[in-house]
């Protein structure tokens, strides 16, 4: 059986990359849009070229099943993107899936998970969570995009019945395991001189929401001791959260979003809502950070006369991929970066809660992702795809 070559991946990507590509070279393929539909049509064409028929599960995940009884190992990633993203995040993994499925000497399904980025409805890893029964279906269907369109309506428009969403886990029986090839989103592989390497672990991730209530008043005439300034309180909290994160060596922290009311130039802010994102390899570090922050957050807010309500909006303790999959991928890659931790969420991490799963990262010289500056050499990607195929033949 011939190895996968860079030219094979170039051929696969040639019809996919132009979908949602703007003049500035940025890719926008949001879930349940016309561009997403065009990408699904590409998936159907690639399936047909392998003599397979594309199937769509109740969550809108795309499958190219092999001609063998299930369950199968599957390879894939996602075809949706963030707004103004790059051309390889997700797409490269699905293209590699078709290259592997065409050549592997074991039956391999190809999967593209629906709405991995969650860029439109704030529903990241939507498809893999629905498949593994980890999606709060009612909550998801209540989501509204920035144009006022409900997720259920967007799904229906794309030809996927939202009423069937809760039945998606029935399809999990078809899956024996899942491996995903993805661009590196750091310069770790480039720095180590590795074309590809398996991920040991996905980091623990927490999103906190802090709501601060103050009192609107005149910016000039309100004396210091009379102020209830919800934005000044938020500023103090951001600095505190960042300082606490900096005490932990491998932790990253982002004050990612803020809403201010009334957001007027001459009024003391009456309310702010803050979204705080904290990640670290081990869940204990994130939990300790949260505990330290929560312990004095209310007193910090009180210094600006504001009242604080803190809640955990999202929490994942992270995922350690099973040793058997990691070892098979590591042996096939040749270069195993010991204990490589990925700080982003991925479908493979969600699938790993229910089935053996793993990931290979491919060197990204810029380390940049979610941007048109994302780059990869297709030689590196082909090396990664061949490693993935060799590992699958061993695992199956
Ligand atoms: Zn991705």
PDB file of C-alpha atoms in Angstrom, residues 47-198:
ATOM      1  CA  UNK A  47     -17.033   9.846   0.252  1.00  0.00           C
ATOM      2  CA  UNK A  48     -18.294   8.993  -3.248  1.00  0.00           C
ATOM      3  CA  UNK A  49     -14.721   8.920  -4.585  1.00  0.00           C
ATOM      4  CA  UNK A  50     -14.041   6.158  -2.022  1.00  0.00           C
ATOM      5  CA  UNK A  51     -17.196   4.354  -3.106  1.00  0.00           C
ATOM      6  CA  UNK A  52     -18.903   5.320   0.155  1.00  0.00           C
ATOM      7  CA  UNK A  53     -22.147   7.122   0.934  1.00  0.00           C
ATOM      8  CA  UNK A  54     -22.065  10.066   3.321  1.00  0.00           C
ATOM      9  CA  UNK A  55     -24.414   9.781   6.288  1.00  0.00           C
ATOM     10  CA  UNK A  56     -25.490  12.507   8.669  1.00  0.00           C
ATOM     11  CA  UNK A  57     -26.282  11.589  12.259  1.00  0.00           C
ATOM     12  CA  UNK A  58     -28.983  13.396  14.305  1.00  0.00           C
ATOM     13  CA  UNK A  59     -26.393  15.965  15.510  1.00  0.00           C
ATOM     14  CA  UNK A  60     -25.361  16.825  11.969  1.00  0.00           C
ATOM     15  CA  UNK A  61     -22.014  15.010  12.226  1.00  0.00           C
ATOM     16  CA  UNK A  62     -20.876  13.729   8.824  1.00  0.00           C
ATOM     17  CA  UNK A  63     -19.822  10.083   8.473  1.00  0.00           C
ATOM     18  CA  UNK A  64     -18.184   8.201   5.598  1.00  0.00           C
ATOM     19  CA  UNK A  65     -18.601   4.616   6.838  1.00  0.00           C
ATOM     20  CA  UNK A  66     -16.458   1.787   5.423  1.00  0.00           C
ATOM     21  CA  UNK A  67     -17.921  -1.306   3.782  1.00  0.00           C
ATOM     22  CA  UNK A  68     -17.608  -3.463   6.918  1.00  0.00           C
ATOM     23  CA  UNK A  69     -19.854  -4.146   9.902  1.00  0.00           C
ATOM     24  CA  UNK A  70     -19.544  -1.588  12.740  1.00  0.00           C
ATOM     25  CA  UNK A  71     -18.065  -0.649  15.130  1.00  0.00           C
ATOM     26  CA  UNK A  72     -15.127   0.995  13.371  1.00  0.00           C
ATOM     27  CA  UNK A  73     -12.180   3.131  14.272  1.00  0.00           C
ATOM     28  CA  UNK A  74     -12.700   6.582  12.792  1.00  0.00           C
ATOM     29  CA  UNK A  75     -10.421   9.414  11.708  1.00  0.00           C
ATOM     30  CA  UNK A  76     -11.450  13.009  11.249  1.00  0.00           C
ATOM     31  CA  UNK A  77     -11.892  16.444  12.762  1.00  0.00           C
ATOM     32  CA  UNK A  78     -14.213  19.333  11.842  1.00  0.00           C
ATOM     33  CA  UNK A  79     -15.018  21.455   8.789  1.00  0.00           C
ATOM     34  CA  UNK A  80     -16.420  24.537  10.544  1.00  0.00           C
ATOM     35  CA  UNK A  81     -14.151  27.461  11.469  1.00  0.00           C
ATOM     36  CA  UNK A  82     -14.135  30.528  13.685  1.00  0.00           C
ATOM     37  CA  UNK A  83     -14.826  33.945  12.139  1.00  0.00           C
ATOM     38  CA  UNK A  84     -11.850  34.953   9.957  1.00  0.00           C
ATOM     39  CA  UNK A  85      -9.904  31.810  10.854  1.00  0.00           C
ATOM     40  CA  UNK A  86      -7.235  29.798   9.072  1.00  0.00           C
ATOM     41  CA  UNK A  87      -7.480  27.150   6.384  1.00  0.00           C
ATOM     42  CA  UNK A  88      -6.041  24.141   8.242  1.00  0.00           C
ATOM     43  CA  UNK A  89      -7.673  24.076  11.695  1.00  0.00           C
ATOM     44  CA  UNK A  90     -10.079  21.133  11.407  1.00  0.00           C
ATOM     45  CA  UNK A  91     -10.023  20.884   7.606  1.00  0.00           C
ATOM     46  CA  UNK A  92      -6.576  19.264   7.563  1.00  0.00           C
ATOM     47  CA  UNK A  93      -7.769  16.536   9.937  1.00  0.00           C
ATOM     48  CA  UNK A  94     -10.778  15.673   7.775  1.00  0.00           C
ATOM     49  CA  UNK A  95      -8.658  15.663   4.588  1.00  0.00           C
ATOM     50  CA  UNK A  96      -6.130  13.392   6.338  1.00  0.00           C
ATOM     51  CA  UNK A  97      -9.075  11.174   7.348  1.00  0.00           C
ATOM     52  CA  UNK A  98     -10.011  10.588   3.709  1.00  0.00           C
ATOM     53  CA  UNK A  99      -6.363   9.945   2.770  1.00  0.00           C
ATOM     54  CA  UNK A 100      -6.056   7.369   5.573  1.00  0.00           C
ATOM     55  CA  UNK A 101      -9.425   5.711   4.831  1.00  0.00           C
ATOM     56  CA  UNK A 102      -8.433   5.302   1.185  1.00  0.00           C
ATOM     57  CA  UNK A 103      -5.209   3.439   1.992  1.00  0.00           C
ATOM     58  CA  UNK A 104      -5.466   1.768   5.397  1.00  0.00           C
ATOM     59  CA  UNK A 105      -5.632  -2.043   5.334  1.00  0.00           C
ATOM     60  CA  UNK A 106      -8.283  -1.984   8.078  1.00  0.00           C
ATOM     61  CA  UNK A 107     -11.799  -0.516   7.775  1.00  0.00           C
ATOM     62  CA  UNK A 108     -11.722   3.130   8.883  1.00  0.00           C
ATOM     63  CA  UNK A 109     -14.652   5.562   8.973  1.00  0.00           C
ATOM     64  CA  UNK A 110     -14.170   9.289   8.328  1.00  0.00           C
ATOM     65  CA  UNK A 111     -16.017  11.752  10.577  1.00  0.00           C
ATOM     66  CA  UNK A 112     -16.465  15.506  10.484  1.00  0.00           C
ATOM     67  CA  UNK A 113     -17.922  16.679  13.782  1.00  0.00           C
ATOM     68  CA  UNK A 114     -20.558  19.422  13.596  1.00  0.00           C
ATOM     69  CA  UNK A 115     -19.870  22.875  15.046  1.00  0.00           C
ATOM     70  CA  UNK A 116     -16.574  22.101  16.784  1.00  0.00           C
ATOM     71  CA  UNK A 117     -15.666  25.766  17.154  1.00  0.00           C
ATOM     72  CA  UNK A 118     -19.036  26.841  18.530  1.00  0.00           C
ATOM     73  CA  UNK A 119     -18.303  30.260  17.024  1.00  0.00           C
ATOM     74  CA  UNK A 120     -21.906  31.039  16.156  1.00  0.00           C
ATOM     75  CA  UNK A 121     -23.890  29.815  19.186  1.00  0.00           C
ATOM     76  CA  UNK A 122     -21.135  29.483  21.800  1.00  0.00           C
ATOM     77  CA  UNK A 123     -21.535  25.699  21.618  1.00  0.00           C
ATOM     78  CA  UNK A 124     -17.976  24.344  21.182  1.00  0.00           C
ATOM     79  CA  UNK A 125     -17.589  20.609  20.388  1.00  0.00           C
ATOM     80  CA  UNK A 126     -21.354  20.517  19.779  1.00  0.00           C
ATOM     81  CA  UNK A 127     -21.341  17.423  17.552  1.00  0.00           C
ATOM     82  CA  UNK A 128     -19.030  15.252  19.637  1.00  0.00           C
ATOM     83  CA  UNK A 129     -20.838  16.205  22.851  1.00  0.00           C
ATOM     84  CA  UNK A 130     -24.196  15.324  21.257  1.00  0.00           C
ATOM     85  CA  UNK A 131     -22.821  11.973  20.041  1.00  0.00           C
ATOM     86  CA  UNK A 132     -21.399  11.053  23.444  1.00  0.00           C
ATOM     87  CA  UNK A 133     -24.499  12.187  25.362  1.00  0.00           C
ATOM     88  CA  UNK A 134     -22.659  15.083  26.986  1.00  0.00           C
ATOM     89  CA  UNK A 135     -24.676  17.907  25.430  1.00  0.00           C
ATOM     90  CA  UNK A 136     -27.409  19.668  27.417  1.00  0.00           C
ATOM     91  CA  UNK A 137     -29.860  19.512  24.518  1.00  0.00           C
ATOM     92  CA  UNK A 138     -32.450  21.964  25.894  1.00  0.00           C
ATOM     93  CA  UNK A 139     -29.763  24.502  26.772  1.00  0.00           C
ATOM     94  CA  UNK A 140     -28.138  24.156  23.341  1.00  0.00           C
ATOM     95  CA  UNK A 141     -31.435  24.583  21.523  1.00  0.00           C
ATOM     96  CA  UNK A 142     -32.137  27.774  23.500  1.00  0.00           C
ATOM     97  CA  UNK A 143     -29.010  29.456  22.054  1.00  0.00           C
ATOM     98  CA  UNK A 144     -29.473  32.472  19.774  1.00  0.00           C
ATOM     99  CA  UNK A 145     -26.843  33.805  17.359  1.00  0.00           C
ATOM    100  CA  UNK A 146     -25.924  37.490  16.993  1.00  0.00           C
ATOM    101  CA  UNK A 147     -28.622  37.932  14.326  1.00  0.00           C
ATOM    102  CA  UNK A 148     -31.372  36.530  16.571  1.00  0.00           C
ATOM    103  CA  UNK A 149     -31.514  33.115  14.864  1.00  0.00           C
ATOM    104  CA  UNK A 150     -32.141  30.164  17.217  1.00  0.00           C
ATOM    105  CA  UNK A 151     -29.824  27.149  16.983  1.00  0.00           C
ATOM    106  CA  UNK A 152     -32.761  24.797  16.350  1.00  0.00           C
ATOM    107  CA  UNK A 153     -33.946  26.933  13.433  1.00  0.00           C
ATOM    108  CA  UNK A 154     -30.435  27.106  11.981  1.00  0.00           C
ATOM    109  CA  UNK A 155     -30.163  23.288  12.208  1.00  0.00           C
ATOM    110  CA  UNK A 156     -33.556  22.817  10.549  1.00  0.00           C
ATOM    111  CA  UNK A 157     -32.550  25.251   7.812  1.00  0.00           C
ATOM    112  CA  UNK A 158     -29.451  23.083   7.221  1.00  0.00           C
ATOM    113  CA  UNK A 159     -31.650  19.978   6.941  1.00  0.00           C
ATOM    114  CA  UNK A 160     -31.009  18.496  10.412  1.00  0.00           C
ATOM    115  CA  UNK A 161     -34.150  17.986  12.535  1.00  0.00           C
ATOM    116  CA  UNK A 162     -33.499  19.536  15.979  1.00  0.00           C
ATOM    117  CA  UNK A 163     -36.151  17.250  17.527  1.00  0.00           C
ATOM    118  CA  UNK A 164     -33.873  14.301  16.809  1.00  0.00           C
ATOM    119  CA  UNK A 165     -30.827  15.784  18.547  1.00  0.00           C
ATOM    120  CA  UNK A 166     -31.317  13.845  21.796  1.00  0.00           C
ATOM    121  CA  UNK A 167     -31.138  10.552  19.875  1.00  0.00           C
ATOM    122  CA  UNK A 168     -27.574  11.218  18.607  1.00  0.00           C
ATOM    123  CA  UNK A 169     -25.921   8.914  21.233  1.00  0.00           C
ATOM    124  CA  UNK A 170     -27.546   5.915  19.487  1.00  0.00           C
ATOM    125  CA  UNK A 171     -24.910   6.406  16.794  1.00  0.00           C
ATOM    126  CA  UNK A 172     -22.063   5.991  19.250  1.00  0.00           C
ATOM    127  CA  UNK A 173     -22.429   2.203  18.944  1.00  0.00           C
ATOM    128  CA  UNK A 174     -20.905   2.484  15.482  1.00  0.00           C
ATOM    129  CA  UNK A 175     -17.691   3.893  16.874  1.00  0.00           C
ATOM    130  CA  UNK A 176     -14.891   1.734  18.266  1.00  0.00           C
ATOM    131  CA  UNK A 177     -12.380   4.548  18.681  1.00  0.00           C
ATOM    132  CA  UNK A 178     -11.363   7.888  17.197  1.00  0.00           C
ATOM    133  CA  UNK A 179      -8.107   9.550  16.259  1.00  0.00           C
ATOM    134  CA  UNK A 180      -7.740  13.150  15.122  1.00  0.00           C
ATOM    135  CA  UNK A 181      -4.935  14.893  13.269  1.00  0.00           C
ATOM    136  CA  UNK A 182      -4.777  18.632  13.988  1.00  0.00           C
ATOM    137  CA  UNK A 183      -2.389  21.526  13.442  1.00  0.00           C
ATOM    138  CA  UNK A 184      -0.279  22.452  16.443  1.00  0.00           C
ATOM    139  CA  UNK A 185      -1.651  25.677  17.957  1.00  0.00           C
ATOM    140  CA  UNK A 186       1.674  26.498  19.603  1.00  0.00           C
ATOM    141  CA  UNK A 187       5.291  26.489  18.441  1.00  0.00           C
ATOM    142  CA  UNK A 188       6.059  23.440  20.627  1.00  0.00           C
ATOM    143  CA  UNK A 189       6.579  21.020  17.733  1.00  0.00           C
ATOM    144  CA  UNK A 190       8.519  23.564  15.668  1.00  0.00           C
ATOM    145  CA  UNK A 191      10.797  24.216  18.650  1.00  0.00           C
ATOM    146  CA  UNK A 192      11.354  20.470  19.160  1.00  0.00           C
ATOM    147  CA  UNK A 193      12.021  19.874  15.459  1.00  0.00           C
ATOM    148  CA  UNK A 194       9.187  17.338  15.244  1.00  0.00           C
ATOM    149  CA  UNK A 195       6.924  17.076  12.179  1.00  0.00           C
ATOM    150  CA  UNK A 196       4.196  15.417  14.222  1.00  0.00           C
ATOM    151  CA  UNK A 197       3.677  14.165  17.761  1.00  0.00           C
ATOM    152  CA  UNK A 198       0.859  12.654  19.854  1.00  0.00           C
TER     153      UNK A 198
END
